[in-house]
């Protein structure tokens, strides 16, 4: 059985209370290393204690302790947790075992001193000296410094990551620098602009399900604006409201043990905004140090407060990772130890408890971002295992699902963001191609759920320009909005989805977000423009990245060759290599390559046979007339179908794999029979082979523009009565079939309208 990333057990260390670790050589001065968190003591003030956690993760932790006790007491007094086995041997430091990677690789935590003879007290040295006494030796003296370092027997270090002189010089703790980044692409900005306007309309604080102020959702919206890099003024106004929210969200200090997740999220948000959470105003001029409070909840085991989970622990790690003193390593070790490591299909995952029984993409994506923000290298085996599991859960359409439901914009946003953060192995683009392809496919999944210009054009009766940019949680929610608009009830779902879906489109990871520096355009950008590239660097000229991974065998694997459609001729030499999703593009006459354009295939009606031709294709809203197709999916059942569109002619170039909807046939023989102030609508059922879920009926006064809200009928039903109609008007009705597949409704075309004129009711009916 493979060990998790960090394990609070393992082989014992050679450093023992009272046991001497002997060597006569002094270590040489090392080069500068990774992030230094915390600070050394001021000259002559206390004992400086340091822990070099490399190569477990890239952090050296410095703290100042009180002099006079033993070395071990100095470390524990400074907040480090030392762990011993039943014999008294030290086997772990802040939850990190000496044999952190391999049970069979002997290793231990080695102690160094700042004395010239390696004793606990003695003459000063200019470099670290391997200790000649154990950790229980003392008393320590003011001005001394001590270092614990991971020391593997099979590959011993010849020097330290941080020289003694560097440790002594680091007397002021500094928060890590956060790199700047440019605003996102048009669709990310459009989504952020919608969120910005929602914040403005709700006076800076978004309402929750029941209408009261939802501070957690407001913080999510701030993160979305930060990721897109726009909305400066509204971001600042809403962040200031969070800063002055008192105890409405964080709760009273007496409730910290249970309210720490809200404290963690608030600390993280204020750090993004550039506000100081260590002087958080509550009431009557009183302030609270939320950073210190959050740090105080980390127990000896590394667990935050009580009642947490890997998801909420990750929030705590993210918040403390941006502070000058960093994250207590035991908190990182505790979080990482919850990784599934049982060799099962969930090996590598994180969940809501142990990761094996409840593996979850949301939890895994958030934990990955927290661990990397805290300094765990992206090349670490535990990170790679979690990343591999996460990518393995990606669905054919590019989306990621919760552990209890279907693919959605929220989960996909977090997962895509985590994959972008981990895309550090250089290739031709400067990014890892596998992670890039997965992140791009996830971004495409989110784009399909966004209300853009073409969607507004298609649903002018229900959607307005105010809705532009919003992203639906799922295809079912988007379809409902297309039919019924975004009302007060559905707006909450759109706010929650848009805030996190933006992460798939652009921006850094959660640990690298900063306040927007521009307001962005007043109008929603990108309504009719090509989609973003997922925040990735464009490929070199002549190269086209594959958008997503090839579907598994039996799930619509693309086939070689090209089938002509839309009046286009077969591409010379076929459509590229067998099984290829793309054709290496030449430059199109209008400069547009399909793989980087907004390519859509119109709905196709179910026929009972495999759909291989007859496709209607648009590129950036314009009809494509010359193209071939390849990479056909099964395309036989109602639901999602797949096809690769290959440009032909001289106008466009390249190719792109695109999904389309296969929908039920329209009901036939629809009739409307007049009754007393009502009408009975009758239709003929569609074929049983379509296995439809039900029917939807709409009615309106004949010649009027808008149809009524949809009424739903059961799958076996063939009639419905529409009541409370005026007898002076002629009404018309129409019917369509729908089928629900994996939580998404696939609606067919409306039938031809049938009209009737209700009769006047008699007295008994009044």
XYZ file of C-alpha atoms in Angstrom:
766
model
C 0.000 0.000 0.000
C 1.385 3.402 -0.963
C 1.665 6.021 1.747
C -0.200 9.319 1.568
C 1.653 12.548 0.904
C 2.457 13.076 4.580
C 2.114 10.466 7.272
C 2.237 11.118 10.997
C 4.054 7.834 11.607
C 6.735 5.752 9.928
C 10.313 4.852 10.784
C 11.823 6.423 13.857
C 14.274 9.256 13.688
C 17.826 8.951 14.866
C 17.430 12.138 16.826
C 16.274 11.161 20.305
C 15.636 12.925 23.550
C 19.055 12.629 25.160
C 20.590 10.621 22.271
C 23.633 12.244 20.651
C 23.890 12.446 16.846
C 27.645 12.587 16.252
C 29.638 14.094 13.414
C 32.606 16.367 13.584
C 32.121 18.247 10.315
C 30.512 21.658 10.030
C 28.081 22.144 7.163
C 29.030 24.640 4.470
C 27.003 27.741 3.666
C 24.182 26.858 1.263
C 22.650 28.786 -1.552
C 19.459 30.670 -0.944
C 16.345 28.514 -1.168
C 12.575 28.543 -1.241
C 10.085 30.683 0.634
C 11.031 31.768 4.143
C 8.014 32.130 6.413
C 8.156 33.741 9.814
C 11.198 35.554 11.206
C 14.236 35.107 13.425
C 14.613 36.754 16.827
C 15.933 40.259 17.123
C 19.582 40.407 18.221
C 19.976 39.013 21.734
C 16.229 38.471 22.105
C 15.277 34.827 22.538
C 16.207 31.686 20.631
C 15.723 31.383 16.880
C 14.341 28.011 15.813
C 14.115 26.963 12.165
C 12.815 23.949 10.269
C 13.858 23.172 6.703
C 10.924 21.228 5.251
C 12.493 20.678 1.837
C 12.173 18.432 -0.113
C 8.784 17.679 1.412
C 7.703 21.142 0.309
C 9.456 24.392 -0.483
C 9.347 26.209 2.853
C 11.790 27.071 5.619
C 9.897 28.058 8.783
C 11.538 30.523 11.216
C 10.268 31.419 14.683
C 11.473 33.064 17.870
C 11.265 31.151 21.158
C 11.994 31.901 24.798
C 15.471 30.930 25.987
C 16.255 28.849 29.038
C 14.664 25.483 28.384
C 15.705 22.516 26.268
C 15.971 22.596 22.490
C 12.785 20.567 22.241
C 10.988 23.036 24.524
C 12.173 25.916 22.344
C 10.623 24.304 19.266
C 7.360 23.347 20.971
C 7.189 26.771 22.648
C 7.437 28.361 19.218
C 4.461 26.309 18.049
C 6.079 23.325 16.335
C 4.675 19.898 17.149
C 7.266 17.171 17.828
C 6.054 13.586 17.587
C 7.630 10.573 19.247
C 7.048 6.842 19.083
C 6.425 4.612 22.073
C 10.157 4.338 22.804
C 10.693 8.095 22.917
C 12.315 8.397 19.503
C 11.346 11.490 17.507
C 9.736 10.377 14.271
C 7.900 13.447 12.983
C 8.014 17.232 13.122
C 4.799 19.202 12.672
C 3.180 16.063 11.303
C 5.841 15.407 8.672
C 7.431 11.987 9.097
C 11.127 11.575 8.404
C 10.348 8.724 6.021
C 7.744 10.889 4.279
C 8.002 9.216 0.870
C 9.002 5.612 1.405
C 8.681 3.343 4.443
C 11.813 1.488 3.311
C 14.026 4.588 2.929
C 15.658 5.324 6.314
C 15.729 8.995 7.207
C 15.541 11.254 10.228
C 15.261 14.843 11.341
C 18.790 16.137 11.888
C 19.569 18.926 14.359
C 22.080 21.750 13.759
C 23.229 24.490 16.118
C 24.839 27.915 15.798
C 27.674 26.996 18.191
C 31.182 26.258 16.983
C 31.375 22.887 18.763
C 27.862 21.596 18.038
C 26.770 21.805 21.683
C 23.536 23.465 22.749
C 25.437 26.410 24.171
C 28.932 27.511 23.216
C 30.971 29.889 21.133
C 29.362 31.379 18.019
C 29.788 29.850 14.560
C 29.359 31.470 11.165
C 27.671 28.376 9.766
C 25.422 25.565 10.880
C 27.157 22.775 12.827
C 25.734 19.314 13.225
C 24.545 18.947 16.820
C 26.563 16.896 19.273
C 23.665 16.722 21.737
C 20.046 15.630 21.473
C 16.905 17.701 21.510
C 16.456 17.315 25.274
C 19.711 19.112 25.974
C 19.714 22.564 27.521
C 19.463 25.171 28.720
C 19.308 27.212 25.538
C 20.727 30.738 25.586
C 19.463 33.970 24.050
C 21.062 34.660 20.694
C 21.445 30.973 19.788
C 19.810 29.389 16.748
C 18.782 25.801 16.049
C 17.751 24.088 12.818
C 15.952 20.838 12.115
C 16.536 19.432 8.640
C 15.217 16.365 6.848
C 18.157 13.980 6.337
C 17.801 10.836 4.162
C 20.451 8.160 4.705
C 20.560 7.154 1.035
C 21.098 10.726 -0.242
C 22.487 12.870 2.586
C 22.553 16.638 2.214
C 25.963 18.279 2.224
C 24.587 21.663 3.172
C 21.415 23.478 4.243
C 18.864 25.249 2.110
C 19.186 28.374 4.237
C 22.540 29.497 5.618
C 22.900 30.531 9.240
C 23.720 34.074 8.146
C 20.512 34.239 6.110
C 18.458 32.975 9.026
C 19.898 35.599 11.381
C 19.323 38.344 8.819
C 15.652 37.458 8.343
C 14.290 39.434 11.283
C 11.130 40.786 9.686
C 8.424 38.423 8.485
C 7.039 39.264 5.070
C 4.010 37.943 3.254
C 4.815 36.247 -0.058
C 4.639 38.425 -3.145
C 1.680 37.743 -5.408
C 2.413 38.192 -9.141
C 0.258 40.572 -11.151
C -1.745 39.393 -14.126
C -3.711 40.921 -16.986
C -7.525 41.000 -17.213
C -9.110 37.891 -18.686
C -10.562 37.340 -22.122
C -13.940 38.584 -23.368
C -16.097 35.777 -21.995
C -14.464 35.907 -18.566
C -14.945 39.681 -18.526
C -18.551 39.316 -19.659
C -19.265 36.919 -16.793
C -17.500 39.224 -14.332
C -19.431 42.228 -15.649
C -22.692 40.384 -14.953
C -21.506 39.612 -11.415
C -20.374 43.213 -10.982
C -23.821 44.475 -11.954
C -25.501 41.952 -9.644
C -23.411 43.292 -6.767
C -24.298 46.854 -7.722
C -28.011 46.042 -7.911
C -27.916 44.454 -4.439
C -25.999 47.396 -2.927
C -22.737 45.507 -2.695
C -23.824 42.338 -0.861
C -25.495 39.490 -2.729
C -28.646 37.976 -1.249
C -28.826 34.290 -0.381
C -31.534 31.709 -0.911
C -33.935 33.405 1.475
C -33.062 36.972 0.518
C -30.856 37.958 3.466
C -27.247 39.081 3.027
C -25.033 36.161 1.984
C -21.466 37.113 2.862
C -20.008 33.809 1.706
C -21.578 34.192 -1.740
C -20.428 37.818 -1.881
C -16.852 36.670 -1.247
C -17.233 34.106 -4.033
C -18.299 36.923 -6.353
C -15.273 38.991 -5.325
C -13.037 36.042 -6.204
C -14.733 35.829 -9.597
C -14.106 39.525 -10.284
C -10.495 39.108 -9.181
C -9.988 36.133 -11.500
C -11.335 38.086 -14.488
C -9.413 41.196 -13.447
C -12.242 43.718 -13.826
C -14.828 45.502 -11.683
C -12.338 47.552 -9.667
C -14.719 50.055 -8.078
C -17.491 47.600 -7.221
C -14.924 45.088 -5.962
C -13.481 47.710 -3.611
C -16.936 48.761 -2.398
C -18.074 45.194 -1.701
C -14.765 44.235 -0.099
C -15.098 47.226 2.221
C -18.554 46.006 3.213
C -17.073 42.598 4.040
C -14.374 44.351 6.074
C -17.038 46.221 8.038
C -19.499 43.312 8.333
C -18.663 42.938 12.027
C -19.610 39.537 13.371
C -22.484 38.939 10.951
C -20.453 36.316 9.091
C -17.397 35.478 11.211
C -19.433 35.123 14.394
C -18.373 36.044 17.895
C -14.845 35.299 19.078
C -16.331 32.858 21.584
C -17.671 30.790 18.665
C -14.299 30.624 16.861
C -13.933 26.861 17.276
C -16.945 26.290 15.028
C -16.957 29.523 12.996
C -13.332 29.294 11.868
C -14.279 28.383 8.233
C -16.035 31.767 7.906
C -13.020 33.429 9.511
C -10.704 31.657 7.044
C -12.773 32.716 4.043
C -12.919 36.304 5.297
C -9.152 36.437 5.873
C -8.559 35.109 2.360
C -10.956 37.637 0.788
C -9.488 40.607 2.639
C -5.984 39.560 1.614
C -7.090 39.568 -2.029
C -8.564 43.027 -1.522
C -5.419 44.377 0.141
C -7.206 44.962 3.462
C -5.725 43.947 6.818
C -7.627 41.102 8.533
C -5.453 41.476 11.638
C -7.336 44.671 12.565
C -10.868 43.581 11.706
C -13.394 46.061 13.166
C -16.347 44.553 15.002
C -18.136 47.149 17.135
C -17.511 50.066 19.444
C -14.005 50.631 18.127
C -13.002 47.070 19.014
C -10.959 45.113 16.473
C -10.106 41.428 16.176
C -6.969 39.826 14.741
C -8.603 37.257 12.489
C -5.240 35.918 11.301
C -4.066 35.177 14.835
C -7.463 33.709 15.692
C -7.392 31.398 12.683
C -3.834 30.292 13.460
C -4.819 29.600 17.070
C -7.412 27.040 15.977
C -4.726 24.751 14.518
C -4.309 21.948 17.016
C -1.319 19.720 17.677
C -2.633 17.252 15.069
C -2.900 20.026 12.462
C -6.683 20.103 12.332
C -8.434 23.482 12.276
C -11.025 23.939 15.032
C -13.797 21.372 15.120
C -16.194 19.909 12.618
C -14.086 20.539 9.530
C -13.411 18.600 6.350
C -10.618 18.584 3.749
C -12.607 21.218 1.827
C -12.781 23.663 4.739
C -9.271 22.814 5.973
C -8.061 23.776 2.494
C -9.684 27.214 2.972
C -7.731 27.632 6.194
C -4.469 26.684 4.493
C -5.151 29.080 1.593
C -5.789 31.944 4.011
C -2.658 31.383 6.129
C -0.455 30.742 3.072
C -0.658 34.452 2.243
C 0.452 35.606 5.700
C 3.980 36.525 6.734
C 4.200 33.610 9.152
C 2.810 31.174 6.598
C 0.894 27.977 7.336
C 1.793 25.796 10.304
C 3.259 22.784 8.557
C 1.241 20.383 10.661
C -1.901 21.914 9.136
C -0.575 21.147 5.663
C 0.502 17.666 6.740
C -2.891 16.948 8.281
C -4.725 18.109 5.186
C -2.485 16.110 2.859
C -2.817 12.970 4.986
C -6.505 12.743 4.065
C -5.586 11.643 0.552
C -6.888 8.239 -0.510
C -3.955 5.828 -0.801
C -5.530 2.361 -0.859
C -4.811 1.397 -4.471
C -8.514 1.616 -5.374
C -9.906 3.595 -8.347
C -10.090 6.571 -5.968
C -6.391 6.386 -5.121
C -5.040 9.939 -5.047
C -8.379 11.641 -4.425
C -9.586 13.821 -1.590
C -13.155 13.811 -0.350
C -15.222 15.021 2.561
C -13.619 12.547 4.985
C -10.959 10.057 3.859
C -11.037 10.455 0.076
C -11.530 6.744 -0.586
C -15.188 6.322 0.331
C -16.294 9.804 -0.736
C -13.796 10.964 -3.388
C -14.905 14.311 -4.755
C -13.584 16.577 -7.565
C -14.483 19.790 -5.692
C -12.552 18.746 -2.597
C -9.625 17.404 -4.631
C -9.337 20.579 -6.731
C -9.450 22.862 -3.690
C -6.958 20.765 -1.704
C -4.559 20.716 -4.672
C -4.629 24.505 -4.830
C -4.181 24.840 -1.071
C -1.218 22.449 -0.936
C 0.596 24.136 -3.821
C -0.088 27.574 -2.315
C 1.457 26.322 0.935
C 4.635 25.242 -0.827
C 4.149 21.599 -1.747
C 5.951 21.145 -5.091
C 3.728 20.336 -8.066
C 6.127 17.496 -8.878
C 5.476 15.747 -5.568
C 4.019 12.224 -5.987
C 1.010 13.050 -3.819
C 0.174 16.062 -5.966
C 0.660 14.085 -9.167
C -1.592 11.283 -7.917
C -4.356 13.736 -6.998
C -4.001 15.512 -10.328
C -4.189 12.222 -12.231
C -7.335 11.199 -10.353
C -8.939 14.582 -11.006
C -8.227 14.473 -14.746
C -9.546 10.915 -14.836
C -12.955 12.140 -13.666
C -13.337 14.637 -16.508
C -16.323 13.796 -18.685
C -16.296 13.596 -22.468
C -17.826 17.059 -22.813
C -15.075 18.560 -20.642
C -17.088 19.011 -17.464
C -16.485 17.766 -13.927
C -19.265 16.426 -11.712
C -19.765 16.484 -7.966
C -19.488 13.154 -6.164
C -23.278 13.116 -5.818
C -24.506 14.681 -9.059
C -23.801 15.552 -12.681
C -21.256 17.797 -14.402
C -21.735 21.459 -13.554
C -20.119 24.864 -13.938
C -19.028 25.232 -10.292
C -17.084 21.992 -10.025
C -15.668 22.434 -13.515
C -14.436 25.936 -12.659
C -12.516 24.763 -9.584
C -11.086 21.724 -11.386
C -9.941 23.684 -14.448
C -8.327 26.304 -12.227
C -6.412 23.622 -10.305
C -5.153 22.071 -13.544
C -3.943 25.469 -14.781
C -2.085 26.029 -11.510
C -0.384 22.662 -11.927
C 0.536 23.225 -15.584
C 4.206 23.890 -14.941
C 6.117 21.277 -16.951
C 7.458 23.064 -19.985
C 6.782 21.872 -23.519
C 6.318 23.699 -26.806
C 3.831 26.117 -25.218
C 5.628 26.434 -21.904
C 2.845 24.397 -20.287
C 2.109 20.723 -19.832
C 0.032 19.652 -22.827
C -2.110 17.103 -20.958
C -3.149 19.563 -18.281
C -3.674 22.310 -20.863
C -5.924 20.085 -22.971
C -7.998 19.140 -19.921
C -8.260 22.784 -18.789
C -9.255 23.926 -22.277
C -11.930 21.244 -22.541
C -13.282 22.343 -19.156
C -13.326 25.962 -20.310
C -15.286 24.940 -23.401
C -17.818 23.125 -21.201
C -18.347 26.344 -19.235
C -18.608 28.511 -22.351
C -21.509 26.401 -23.599
C -23.377 27.273 -20.381
C -22.895 31.045 -20.761
C -25.557 33.444 -22.031
C -23.850 35.028 -25.032
C -24.965 37.072 -28.022
C -26.244 34.090 -30.047
C -28.248 32.880 -27.042
C -29.835 36.320 -26.621
C -30.673 36.376 -30.330
C -32.295 32.949 -30.110
C -34.436 33.773 -27.055
C -35.446 37.434 -27.336
C -38.760 36.846 -25.513
C -37.181 35.540 -22.321
C -33.611 36.856 -22.102
C -32.361 40.447 -22.197
C -29.015 42.187 -22.403
C -29.015 42.361 -18.592
C -28.612 38.563 -18.588
C -25.592 38.592 -20.890
C -22.503 36.960 -19.432
C -24.280 34.913 -16.760
C -23.254 31.254 -16.569
C -25.709 28.501 -15.707
C -24.958 25.724 -13.244
C -25.980 23.068 -15.766
C -27.412 22.622 -19.237
C -30.816 22.056 -17.635
C -30.621 25.421 -15.864
C -29.575 27.161 -19.080
C -32.451 25.555 -20.941
C -34.872 26.664 -18.246
C -33.550 30.230 -18.488
C -33.903 30.155 -22.264
C -37.542 29.169 -21.877
C -38.521 31.201 -18.833
C -35.818 33.825 -18.296
C -33.782 34.425 -15.133
C -36.172 35.163 -12.291
C -35.508 35.862 -8.613
C -35.358 32.155 -7.786
C -32.995 31.102 -10.569
C -30.791 34.204 -10.187
C -29.285 32.744 -7.015
C -28.128 29.644 -8.892
C -26.674 31.782 -11.695
C -24.765 33.947 -9.192
C -23.214 30.926 -7.488
C -22.369 29.241 -10.782
C -20.929 32.322 -12.484
C -18.668 33.199 -9.547
C -16.839 29.861 -9.733
C -17.237 29.106 -13.451
C -15.078 32.156 -14.230
C -12.146 30.191 -12.790
C -12.311 27.870 -15.806
C -12.064 30.764 -18.256
C -9.170 32.835 -16.910
C -7.067 34.005 -14.019
C -4.521 32.545 -11.589
C -5.186 30.048 -8.831
C -7.020 30.833 -5.616
C -3.701 31.519 -3.919
C -2.707 34.139 -6.495
C -5.808 36.327 -6.807
C -5.439 40.094 -6.405
C -7.858 43.012 -6.529
C -8.845 44.133 -10.053
C -7.027 47.212 -11.310
C -9.586 48.210 -13.943
C -13.353 48.543 -14.082
C -13.573 46.949 -17.493
C -15.878 48.061 -20.297
C -19.341 49.312 -19.291
C -20.965 46.980 -21.832
C -20.710 43.223 -21.650
C -17.731 42.233 -23.828
C -17.424 39.125 -25.957
C -21.101 38.610 -26.786
C -20.321 37.732 -30.391
C -16.588 37.157 -30.197
C -14.578 33.934 -30.287
C -14.190 32.217 -26.914
C -11.264 32.715 -24.584
C -8.350 30.317 -24.816
C -8.687 29.285 -21.171
C -5.928 31.651 -20.104
C -3.301 29.726 -22.051
C -0.596 31.024 -24.352
C -1.570 30.611 -28.033
C 0.229 27.784 -29.799
C 3.024 28.535 -32.225
C 2.029 29.229 -35.809
C 0.960 26.098 -37.634
C 0.087 24.142 -34.477
C -3.409 23.435 -33.201
C -3.908 22.023 -29.681
C -6.364 19.206 -29.163
C -9.373 20.555 -27.289
C -9.903 17.919 -24.645
C -8.914 14.297 -24.405
C -9.953 11.622 -26.874
C -13.080 9.839 -25.606
C -12.651 6.236 -24.520
C -13.420 3.330 -26.790
C -17.140 2.714 -26.992
C -17.967 6.279 -25.963
C -17.897 7.960 -29.344
C -14.257 7.519 -30.317
C -13.546 9.627 -33.400
C -13.102 7.663 -36.600
C -10.663 8.356 -39.381
C -11.703 9.796 -42.697
C -14.144 12.545 -43.579
C -17.811 12.542 -44.473
C -18.991 15.444 -46.632
C -21.904 17.490 -45.384
C -23.355 20.959 -45.724
C -22.527 20.956 -49.427
C -18.815 20.596 -48.725
C -16.517 18.151 -50.466
C -14.346 15.582 -48.649
C -11.070 17.055 -47.467
C -8.134 15.982 -49.652
C -6.406 13.032 -48.047
C -9.079 12.663 -45.364
C -9.307 14.648 -42.124
C -5.914 13.955 -40.644
C -4.432 10.955 -38.840
C -6.672 8.085 -37.815
C -8.442 8.967 -34.584
C -7.288 12.569 -34.743
C -9.561 15.279 -33.398
C -7.978 18.039 -35.450
C -6.523 18.743 -38.849
C -3.293 20.760 -38.870
C -4.630 24.084 -40.164
C -3.402 26.356 -42.829
C -4.209 30.004 -42.268
C -7.803 30.704 -43.290
C -8.618 33.460 -45.751
C -10.313 35.445 -42.965
C -7.667 34.505 -40.406
C -10.012 32.266 -38.380
C -8.977 28.753 -37.319
C -11.890 26.599 -36.181
C -10.154 25.221 -33.115
C -9.940 28.707 -31.570
C -13.368 29.863 -32.769
C -16.895 29.521 -31.382
C -18.136 26.567 -33.453
C -21.694 25.355 -32.878
C -23.698 22.548 -34.444
C -27.480 22.960 -34.451
C -29.793 20.444 -32.772
C -30.432 17.257 -34.735
C -33.692 15.326 -34.550
C -33.631 11.693 -33.447
C -34.132 9.257 -36.308
C -33.381 5.904 -34.714
C -30.276 5.649 -36.861
C -26.756 6.975 -36.468
C -26.562 10.659 -37.398
C -23.660 11.158 -39.811
C -24.754 14.056 -42.051
C -27.132 16.978 -42.426
C -25.370 19.155 -39.850
C -25.896 22.918 -39.685
C -22.737 24.629 -38.449
C -22.016 28.215 -37.398
C -18.641 29.820 -36.690
C -18.734 32.891 -34.455
C -22.428 33.221 -35.300
C -21.941 32.958 -39.093
C -23.217 29.992 -41.133
C -20.420 27.684 -42.325
C -21.179 26.386 -45.819
C -18.010 24.524 -46.777
C -16.891 21.808 -44.421
C -16.471 18.079 -43.952
C -17.045 15.992 -40.849
C -15.151 13.210 -39.114
C -14.702 11.923 -35.568
C -18.362 10.943 -35.374
C -19.716 9.656 -32.070
C -22.367 6.946 -31.797
C -25.021 9.631 -32.299
C -27.950 7.210 -32.095
C -29.738 8.153 -28.876
C -31.401 11.294 -27.624
C -28.822 13.256 -25.674
C -25.385 14.569 -26.554
C -23.779 13.754 -29.903
C -20.267 14.442 -31.201
C -18.736 15.414 -34.522
C -15.453 16.926 -35.703
C -15.992 19.814 -38.132
C -13.193 20.250 -40.691
C -12.956 23.509 -42.610
C -13.034 23.272 -46.422
C -12.549 25.976 -48.994
C -10.389 29.035 -48.464
C -12.370 31.045 -45.903
C -11.699 29.058 -42.731
C -8.996 26.619 -41.661
C -8.479 23.885 -39.108
C -10.921 21.586 -37.353
C -12.764 21.306 -34.044
C -14.572 18.545 -32.178
C -18.024 19.844 -31.199
C -20.975 18.411 -29.301
C -24.559 18.823 -30.430
C -27.954 17.879 -29.049
C -30.025 15.008 -30.384
C -33.638 15.845 -29.557
C -37.005 14.047 -29.814
C -39.273 14.376 -32.821
C -42.130 16.857 -32.692
C -45.547 15.412 -31.743
C -47.989 15.063 -34.628
C -51.760 15.381 -35.044
C -52.083 18.147 -32.475
C -55.681 19.384 -32.139
C -57.404 21.911 -29.929
C -61.081 21.407 -28.987
C -62.998 24.329 -27.456
C -64.816 23.935 -24.146
C -66.475 26.317 -21.736
C -63.740 28.892 -21.058
C -61.188 26.201 -21.698
C -59.558 24.209 -24.461
C -58.557 20.547 -24.631
C -55.272 19.912 -26.391
C -54.806 16.445 -27.911
C -51.693 15.055 -29.570
C -50.259 11.837 -30.851
C -47.479 10.311 -28.781
C -44.018 10.086 -30.260
C -42.605 6.598 -30.831
C -41.826 4.423 -27.804
C -38.262 3.972 -29.057
C -37.509 7.558 -28.086
C -38.317 6.877 -24.395
C -39.311 10.460 -23.774
C -39.716 11.775 -20.228
C -42.791 13.857 -20.978
C -44.389 16.667 -22.978
C -44.559 20.434 -22.611
C -47.527 22.557 -23.725
C -47.745 26.286 -24.373
C -50.783 28.417 -25.190
C -51.375 32.016 -26.280
C -54.013 34.218 -27.811
C -53.753 33.723 -31.549
C -51.426 36.237 -33.120
C -49.947 37.371 -29.785
C -46.178 37.441 -29.463
C -45.475 35.676 -26.175
C -46.472 32.136 -25.287
C -47.575 31.195 -21.778
C -45.359 29.435 -19.306
C -44.768 25.784 -20.030
C -47.131 23.148 -18.637
C -45.774 19.633 -18.282
C -47.504 16.371 -19.125
C -46.503 12.807 -18.281
C -44.870 10.576 -20.934
C -47.977 8.447 -21.462
C -50.332 11.425 -21.549
C -51.904 12.448 -24.880
C -54.125 15.344 -23.811
C -54.277 18.315 -21.458
C -56.948 20.853 -20.543
C -56.066 24.542 -20.468
C -58.599 26.352 -18.251
C -59.540 29.957 -17.363
C -59.497 31.185 -20.950
C -61.520 34.158 -22.167
C -64.446 33.153 -24.409
C -63.948 36.184 -26.628
C -60.536 35.174 -27.947
C -59.158 32.473 -30.177
C -56.290 30.555 -28.611
C -53.608 28.411 -30.149
C -51.519 25.719 -28.490
C -48.382 23.782 -29.329
C -46.678 20.700 -27.883
C -43.152 19.336 -27.776
C -41.551 16.204 -26.326
C -38.532 16.133 -24.060
C -36.236 13.540 -22.551
C -34.137 13.974 -19.432
C -30.628 12.503 -19.761
C -28.116 12.805 -16.899
C -30.049 15.701 -15.420
C -30.326 17.650 -18.696
C -33.566 18.115 -20.630
C -33.289 17.562 -24.387
C -36.317 19.275 -25.897
C -37.582 18.612 -29.390
C -39.140 21.057 -31.845
C -42.603 22.476 -31.211
C -45.478 20.991 -33.097
C -47.572 23.060 -35.466
C -50.002 25.259 -33.504
C -53.656 24.190 -33.190
C -56.352 26.844 -32.571
C -59.818 26.956 -30.959
C -62.222 29.534 -29.431
C -63.568 28.730 -25.926
C -67.341 28.892 -25.344
C -69.043 30.975 -22.664
C -69.518 29.137 -19.359
C -73.042 28.443 -18.030
C -74.231 29.699 -14.619
C -73.257 26.473 -12.840
C -69.634 27.091 -13.688
C -69.503 30.704 -12.465
